[in-house]
mmCIF file of C-alpha atoms in Angstrom:
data_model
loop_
_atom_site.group_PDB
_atom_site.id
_atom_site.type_symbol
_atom_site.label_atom_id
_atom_site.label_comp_id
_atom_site.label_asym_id
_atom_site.label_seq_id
_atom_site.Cartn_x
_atom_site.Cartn_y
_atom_site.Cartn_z
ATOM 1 C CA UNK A 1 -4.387 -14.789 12.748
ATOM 2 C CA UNK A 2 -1.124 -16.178 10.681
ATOM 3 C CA UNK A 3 0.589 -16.937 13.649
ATOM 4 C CA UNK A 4 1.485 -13.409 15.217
ATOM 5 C CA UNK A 5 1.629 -12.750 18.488
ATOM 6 C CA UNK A 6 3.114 -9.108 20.483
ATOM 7 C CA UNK A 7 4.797 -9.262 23.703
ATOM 8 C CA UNK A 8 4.353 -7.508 25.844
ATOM 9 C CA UNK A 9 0.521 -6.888 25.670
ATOM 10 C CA UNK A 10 0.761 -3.960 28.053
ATOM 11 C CA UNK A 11 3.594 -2.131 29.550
ATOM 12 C CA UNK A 12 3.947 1.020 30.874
ATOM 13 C CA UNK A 13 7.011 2.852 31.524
ATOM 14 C CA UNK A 14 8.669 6.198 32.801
ATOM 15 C CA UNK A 15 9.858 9.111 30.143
ATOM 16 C CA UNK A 16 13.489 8.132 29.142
ATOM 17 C CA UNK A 17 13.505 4.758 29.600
ATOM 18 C CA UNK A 18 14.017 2.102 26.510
ATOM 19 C CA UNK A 19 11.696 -0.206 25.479
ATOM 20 C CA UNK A 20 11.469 -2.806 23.306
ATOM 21 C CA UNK A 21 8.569 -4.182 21.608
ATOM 22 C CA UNK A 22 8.681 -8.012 19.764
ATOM 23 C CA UNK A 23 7.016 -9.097 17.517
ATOM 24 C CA UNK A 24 6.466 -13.076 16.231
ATOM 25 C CA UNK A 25 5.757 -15.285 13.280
ATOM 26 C CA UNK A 26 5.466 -18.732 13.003
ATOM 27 C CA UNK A 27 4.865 -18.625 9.034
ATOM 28 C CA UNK A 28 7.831 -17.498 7.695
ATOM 29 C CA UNK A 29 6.771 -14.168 6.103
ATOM 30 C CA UNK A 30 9.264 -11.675 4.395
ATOM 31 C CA UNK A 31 7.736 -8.996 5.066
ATOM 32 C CA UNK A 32 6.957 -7.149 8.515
ATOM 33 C CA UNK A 33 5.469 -3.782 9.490
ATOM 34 C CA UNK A 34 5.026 -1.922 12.758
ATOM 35 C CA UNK A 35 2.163 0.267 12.947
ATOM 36 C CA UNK A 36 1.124 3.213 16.092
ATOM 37 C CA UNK A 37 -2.749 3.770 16.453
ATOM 38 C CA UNK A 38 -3.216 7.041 18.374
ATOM 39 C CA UNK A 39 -6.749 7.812 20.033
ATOM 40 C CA UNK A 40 -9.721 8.575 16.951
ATOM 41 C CA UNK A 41 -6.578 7.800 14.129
ATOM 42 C CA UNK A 42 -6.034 5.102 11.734
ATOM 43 C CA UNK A 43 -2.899 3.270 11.786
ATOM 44 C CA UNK A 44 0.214 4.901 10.593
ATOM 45 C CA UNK A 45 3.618 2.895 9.101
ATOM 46 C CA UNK A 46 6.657 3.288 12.216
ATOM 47 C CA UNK A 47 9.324 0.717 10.146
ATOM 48 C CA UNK A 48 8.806 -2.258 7.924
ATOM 49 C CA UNK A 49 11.105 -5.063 7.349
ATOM 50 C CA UNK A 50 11.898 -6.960 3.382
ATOM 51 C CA UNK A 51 14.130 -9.499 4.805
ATOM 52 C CA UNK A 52 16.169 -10.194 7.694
ATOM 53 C CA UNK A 53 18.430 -7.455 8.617
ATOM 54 C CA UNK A 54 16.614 -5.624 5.839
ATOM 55 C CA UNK A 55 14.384 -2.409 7.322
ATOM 56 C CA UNK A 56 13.466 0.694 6.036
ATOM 57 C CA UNK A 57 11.661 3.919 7.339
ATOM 58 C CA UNK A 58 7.605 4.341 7.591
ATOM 59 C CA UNK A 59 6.368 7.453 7.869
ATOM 60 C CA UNK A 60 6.653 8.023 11.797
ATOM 61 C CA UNK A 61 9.724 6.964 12.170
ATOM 62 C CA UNK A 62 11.521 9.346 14.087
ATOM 63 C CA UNK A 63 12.449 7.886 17.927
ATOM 64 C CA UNK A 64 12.586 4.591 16.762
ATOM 65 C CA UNK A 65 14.544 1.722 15.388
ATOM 66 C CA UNK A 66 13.871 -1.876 14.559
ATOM 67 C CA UNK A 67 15.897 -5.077 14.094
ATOM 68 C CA UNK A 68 15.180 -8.626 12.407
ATOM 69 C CA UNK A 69 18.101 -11.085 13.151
ATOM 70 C CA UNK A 70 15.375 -13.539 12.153
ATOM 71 C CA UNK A 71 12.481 -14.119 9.795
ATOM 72 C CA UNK A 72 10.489 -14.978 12.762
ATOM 73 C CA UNK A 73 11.666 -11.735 14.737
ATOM 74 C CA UNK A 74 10.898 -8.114 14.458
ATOM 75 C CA UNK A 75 11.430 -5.758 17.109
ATOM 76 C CA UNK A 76 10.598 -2.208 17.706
ATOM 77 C CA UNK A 77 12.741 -0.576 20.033
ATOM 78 C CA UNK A 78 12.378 3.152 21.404
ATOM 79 C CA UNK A 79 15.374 3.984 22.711
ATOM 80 C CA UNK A 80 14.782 6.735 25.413
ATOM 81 C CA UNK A 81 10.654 6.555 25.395
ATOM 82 C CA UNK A 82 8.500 10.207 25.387
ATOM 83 C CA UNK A 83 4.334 10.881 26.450
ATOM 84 C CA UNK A 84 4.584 10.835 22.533
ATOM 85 C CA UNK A 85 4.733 7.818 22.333
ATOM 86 C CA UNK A 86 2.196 6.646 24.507
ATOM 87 C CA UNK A 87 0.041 4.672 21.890
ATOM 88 C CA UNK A 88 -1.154 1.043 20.747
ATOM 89 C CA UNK A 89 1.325 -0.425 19.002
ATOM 90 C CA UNK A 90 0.400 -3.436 16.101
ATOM 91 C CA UNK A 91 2.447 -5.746 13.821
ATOM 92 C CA UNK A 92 1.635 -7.057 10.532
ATOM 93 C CA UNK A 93 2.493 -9.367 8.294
ATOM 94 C CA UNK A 94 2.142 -9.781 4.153
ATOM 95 C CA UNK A 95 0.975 -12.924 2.778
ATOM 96 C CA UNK A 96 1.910 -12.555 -0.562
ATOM 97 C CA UNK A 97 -0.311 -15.290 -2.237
ATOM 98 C CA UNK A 98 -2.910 -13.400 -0.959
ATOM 99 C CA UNK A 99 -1.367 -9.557 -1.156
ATOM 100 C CA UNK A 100 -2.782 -9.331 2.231
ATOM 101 C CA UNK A 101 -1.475 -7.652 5.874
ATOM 102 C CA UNK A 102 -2.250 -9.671 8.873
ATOM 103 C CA UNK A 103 -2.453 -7.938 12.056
ATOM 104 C CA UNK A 104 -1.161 -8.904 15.713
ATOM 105 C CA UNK A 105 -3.065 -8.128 18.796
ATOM 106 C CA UNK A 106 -1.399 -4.804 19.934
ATOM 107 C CA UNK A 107 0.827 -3.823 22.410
ATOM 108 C CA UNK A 108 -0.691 -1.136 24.783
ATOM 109 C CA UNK A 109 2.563 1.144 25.971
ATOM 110 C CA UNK A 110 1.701 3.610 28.351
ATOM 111 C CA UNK A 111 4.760 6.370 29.017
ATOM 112 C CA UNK A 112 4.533 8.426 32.029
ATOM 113 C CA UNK B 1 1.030 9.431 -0.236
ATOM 114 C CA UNK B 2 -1.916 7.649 -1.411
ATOM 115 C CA UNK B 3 -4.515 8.873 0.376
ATOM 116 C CA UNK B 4 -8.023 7.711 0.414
ATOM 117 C CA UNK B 5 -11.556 9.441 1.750
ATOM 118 C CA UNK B 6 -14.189 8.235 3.558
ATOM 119 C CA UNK B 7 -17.159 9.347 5.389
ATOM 120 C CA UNK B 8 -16.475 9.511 9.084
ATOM 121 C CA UNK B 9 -19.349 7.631 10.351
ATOM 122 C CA UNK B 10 -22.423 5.492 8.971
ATOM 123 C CA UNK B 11 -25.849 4.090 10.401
ATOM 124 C CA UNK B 12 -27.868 0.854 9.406
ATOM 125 C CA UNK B 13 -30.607 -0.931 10.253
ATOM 126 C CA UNK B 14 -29.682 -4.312 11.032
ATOM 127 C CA UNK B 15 -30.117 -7.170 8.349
ATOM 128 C CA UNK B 16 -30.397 -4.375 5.509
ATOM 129 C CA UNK B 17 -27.352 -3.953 2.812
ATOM 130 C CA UNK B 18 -24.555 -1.088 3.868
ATOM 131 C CA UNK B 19 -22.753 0.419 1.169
ATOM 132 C CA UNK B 20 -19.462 1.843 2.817
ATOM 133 C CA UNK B 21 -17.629 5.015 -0.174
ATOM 134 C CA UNK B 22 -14.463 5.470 -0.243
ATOM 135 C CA UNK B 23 -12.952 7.754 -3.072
ATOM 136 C CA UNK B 24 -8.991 7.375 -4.172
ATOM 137 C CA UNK B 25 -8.915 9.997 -6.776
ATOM 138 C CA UNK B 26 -4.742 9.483 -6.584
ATOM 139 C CA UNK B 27 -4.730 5.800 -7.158
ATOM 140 C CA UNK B 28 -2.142 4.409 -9.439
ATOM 141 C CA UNK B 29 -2.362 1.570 -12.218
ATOM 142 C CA UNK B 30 -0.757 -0.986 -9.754
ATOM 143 C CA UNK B 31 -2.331 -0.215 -6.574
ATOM 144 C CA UNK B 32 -4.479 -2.680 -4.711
ATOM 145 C CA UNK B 33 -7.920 -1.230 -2.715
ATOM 146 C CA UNK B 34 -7.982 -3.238 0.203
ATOM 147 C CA UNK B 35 -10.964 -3.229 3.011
ATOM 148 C CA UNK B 36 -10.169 -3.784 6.425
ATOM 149 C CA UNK B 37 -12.239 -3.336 9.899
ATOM 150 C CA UNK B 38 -11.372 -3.137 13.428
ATOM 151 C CA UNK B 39 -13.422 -3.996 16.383
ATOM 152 C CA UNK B 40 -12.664 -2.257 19.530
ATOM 153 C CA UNK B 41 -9.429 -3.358 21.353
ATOM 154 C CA UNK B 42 -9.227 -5.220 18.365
ATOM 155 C CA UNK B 43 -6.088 -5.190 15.574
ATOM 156 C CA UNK B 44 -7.453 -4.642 11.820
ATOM 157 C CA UNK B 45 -8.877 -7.192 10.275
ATOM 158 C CA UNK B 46 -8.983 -7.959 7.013
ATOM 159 C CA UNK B 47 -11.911 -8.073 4.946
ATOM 160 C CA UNK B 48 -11.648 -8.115 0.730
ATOM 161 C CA UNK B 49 -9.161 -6.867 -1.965
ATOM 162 C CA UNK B 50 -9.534 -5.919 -5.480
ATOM 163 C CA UNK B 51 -7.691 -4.334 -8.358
ATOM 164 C CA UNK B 52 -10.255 -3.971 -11.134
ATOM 165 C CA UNK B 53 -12.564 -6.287 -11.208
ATOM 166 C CA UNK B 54 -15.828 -6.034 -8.467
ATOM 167 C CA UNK B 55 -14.955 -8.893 -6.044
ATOM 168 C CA UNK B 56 -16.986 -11.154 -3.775
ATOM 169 C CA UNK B 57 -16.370 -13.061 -0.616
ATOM 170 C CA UNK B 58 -18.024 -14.764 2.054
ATOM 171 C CA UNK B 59 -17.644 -11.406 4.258
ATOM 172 C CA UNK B 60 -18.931 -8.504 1.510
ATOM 173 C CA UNK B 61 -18.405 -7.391 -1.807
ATOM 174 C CA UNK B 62 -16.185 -4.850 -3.612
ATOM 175 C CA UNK B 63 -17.570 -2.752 -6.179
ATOM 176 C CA UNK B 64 -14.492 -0.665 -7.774
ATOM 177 C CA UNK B 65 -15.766 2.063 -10.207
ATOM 178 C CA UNK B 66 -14.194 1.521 -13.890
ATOM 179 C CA UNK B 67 -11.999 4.718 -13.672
ATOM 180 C CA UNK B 68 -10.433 2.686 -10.332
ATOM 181 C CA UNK B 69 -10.742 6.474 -8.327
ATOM 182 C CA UNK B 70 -13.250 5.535 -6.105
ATOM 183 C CA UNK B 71 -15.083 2.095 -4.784
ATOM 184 C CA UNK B 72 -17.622 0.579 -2.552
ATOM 185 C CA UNK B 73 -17.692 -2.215 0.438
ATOM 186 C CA UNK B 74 -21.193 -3.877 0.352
ATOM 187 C CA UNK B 75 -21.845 -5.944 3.668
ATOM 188 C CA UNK B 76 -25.222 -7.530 2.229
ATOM 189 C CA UNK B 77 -27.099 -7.750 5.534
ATOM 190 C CA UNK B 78 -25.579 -6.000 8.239
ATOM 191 C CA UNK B 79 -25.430 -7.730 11.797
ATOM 192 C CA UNK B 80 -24.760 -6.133 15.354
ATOM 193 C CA UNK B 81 -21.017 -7.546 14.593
ATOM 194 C CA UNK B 82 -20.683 -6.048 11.835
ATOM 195 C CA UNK B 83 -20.518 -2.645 14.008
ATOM 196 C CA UNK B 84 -16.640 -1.331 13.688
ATOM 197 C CA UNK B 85 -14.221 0.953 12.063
ATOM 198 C CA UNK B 86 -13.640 0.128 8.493
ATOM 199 C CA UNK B 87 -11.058 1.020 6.814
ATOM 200 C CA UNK B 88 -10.285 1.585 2.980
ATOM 201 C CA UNK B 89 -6.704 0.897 2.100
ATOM 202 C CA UNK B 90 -4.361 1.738 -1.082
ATOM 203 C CA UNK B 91 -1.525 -0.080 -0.755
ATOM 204 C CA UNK B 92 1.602 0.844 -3.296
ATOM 205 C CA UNK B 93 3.175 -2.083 -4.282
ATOM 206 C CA UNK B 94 6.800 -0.749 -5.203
ATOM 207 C CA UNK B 95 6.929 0.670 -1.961
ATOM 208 C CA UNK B 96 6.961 -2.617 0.489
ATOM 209 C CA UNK B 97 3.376 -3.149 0.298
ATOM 210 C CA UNK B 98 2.962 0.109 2.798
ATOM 211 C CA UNK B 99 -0.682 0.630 3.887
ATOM 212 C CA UNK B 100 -1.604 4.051 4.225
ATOM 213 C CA UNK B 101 -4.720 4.297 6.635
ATOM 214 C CA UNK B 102 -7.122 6.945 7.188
ATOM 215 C CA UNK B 103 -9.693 7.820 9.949
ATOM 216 C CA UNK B 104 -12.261 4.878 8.686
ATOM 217 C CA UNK B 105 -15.756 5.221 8.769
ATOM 218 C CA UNK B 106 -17.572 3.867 11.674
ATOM 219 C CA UNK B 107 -20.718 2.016 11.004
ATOM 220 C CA UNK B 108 -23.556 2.193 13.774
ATOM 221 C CA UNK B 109 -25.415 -0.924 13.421
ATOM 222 C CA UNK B 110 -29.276 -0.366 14.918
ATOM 223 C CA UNK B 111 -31.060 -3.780 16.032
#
């Protein structure tokens, strides 16, 4: 599982409130991604991160923002949280030796 | 983006060979097809990668046609859990590594 872990694992929470989501690696990875998975829908790119303090926009980016202070660190934050956003969130890694993404096990966020 | 197709869903008979398509007509020279799968409640897991050459691992194989614009997951003898979503992946490697997923196919594995 290279060493990822999500917390929470479940959360839910009322329309407008923040939340933030964390993500953790033991492995010292450069890279990290956050990924949404909506109901009968693949996974699609929120932010990724090259390095620490060093992010940049996936394709749903919009209502979020992300922060790596350190390698081991990646956090998604949603700053005031819509029914949008109600989804399963996942983090991933890249092992470059490999050129492969490791996934967490998913944070299930449930807005009301 | 670099989009790939695959069937939406897929049946087999359990311990017979399952070919999973998946077409990338938009591939580029440097992009990797990767294979993934995801078991329910499950995050994606990760199953083989290739670039040109067919590849082979203890999970399945991946035949990748010559022109690279379209390629083939073989599970050899499909098992009940083998049933999930998989998942072919282009991943454009001057952009991050970014994964661009589609809807998957998912494979219906009859005992």
């Amino acid at each position: 599982d290279a060493g990822i872990t999500q917390s929470p694992r479940h959360k839910v929470t009322e329309t407008g409130t923040p939340v933030t989501l964390r993500c953790h690696q033991t492995e010292n990875h450069r890279y990290m991604y956050w990924y949404r998975q909506d109901p009968g829908h693949g996974l699609r790119l929120i932010h990724y991160s090259y390095g620490v303090k060093d992010t940049d926009k996936g394709e749903v980016s919009d209502g979020y923002s992300v922060s790596r202070s350190k390698t081991e660190d990646f956090l998604l934050t949603l700053e005031s949280a819509t029914s949008s956003q109600t989804s399963v969130y996942f983090c991933a890694i890249t092992e470059w030796s490999t050129d492969t993404q490791y996934f967490g096990p998913g944070t299930r966020l449930t807005v009301l | 983006d670099a989009k790939t197709t695959q069937p939406n869903s897929m049946e087999s008979n359990e311990e017979e060979p399952v070919h999973l398509p998946c077409n990338h007509s938009t591939i580029s020279g440097t992009d990797y097809i990767h294979w993934y799968r995801q078991l329910p409640s499950q995050g994606p897991e990760y199953v083989i990668h290739g670039l040109t050459s067919n590849v082979n691992n203890r999970m399945a194989s991946l035949a990748i046609a010559e022109d690279r614009k379209s390629s083939t997951l073989i599970l050899h003898r499909a098992t009940l859990r083998d049933a999930a979503v998989y998942y072919c992946i282009l991943s454009v490697s001057n952009t991050g590594n970014q994964f661009y997923f589609g809807t998957g196919t998912s494979l219906t594995v009859i005992p």
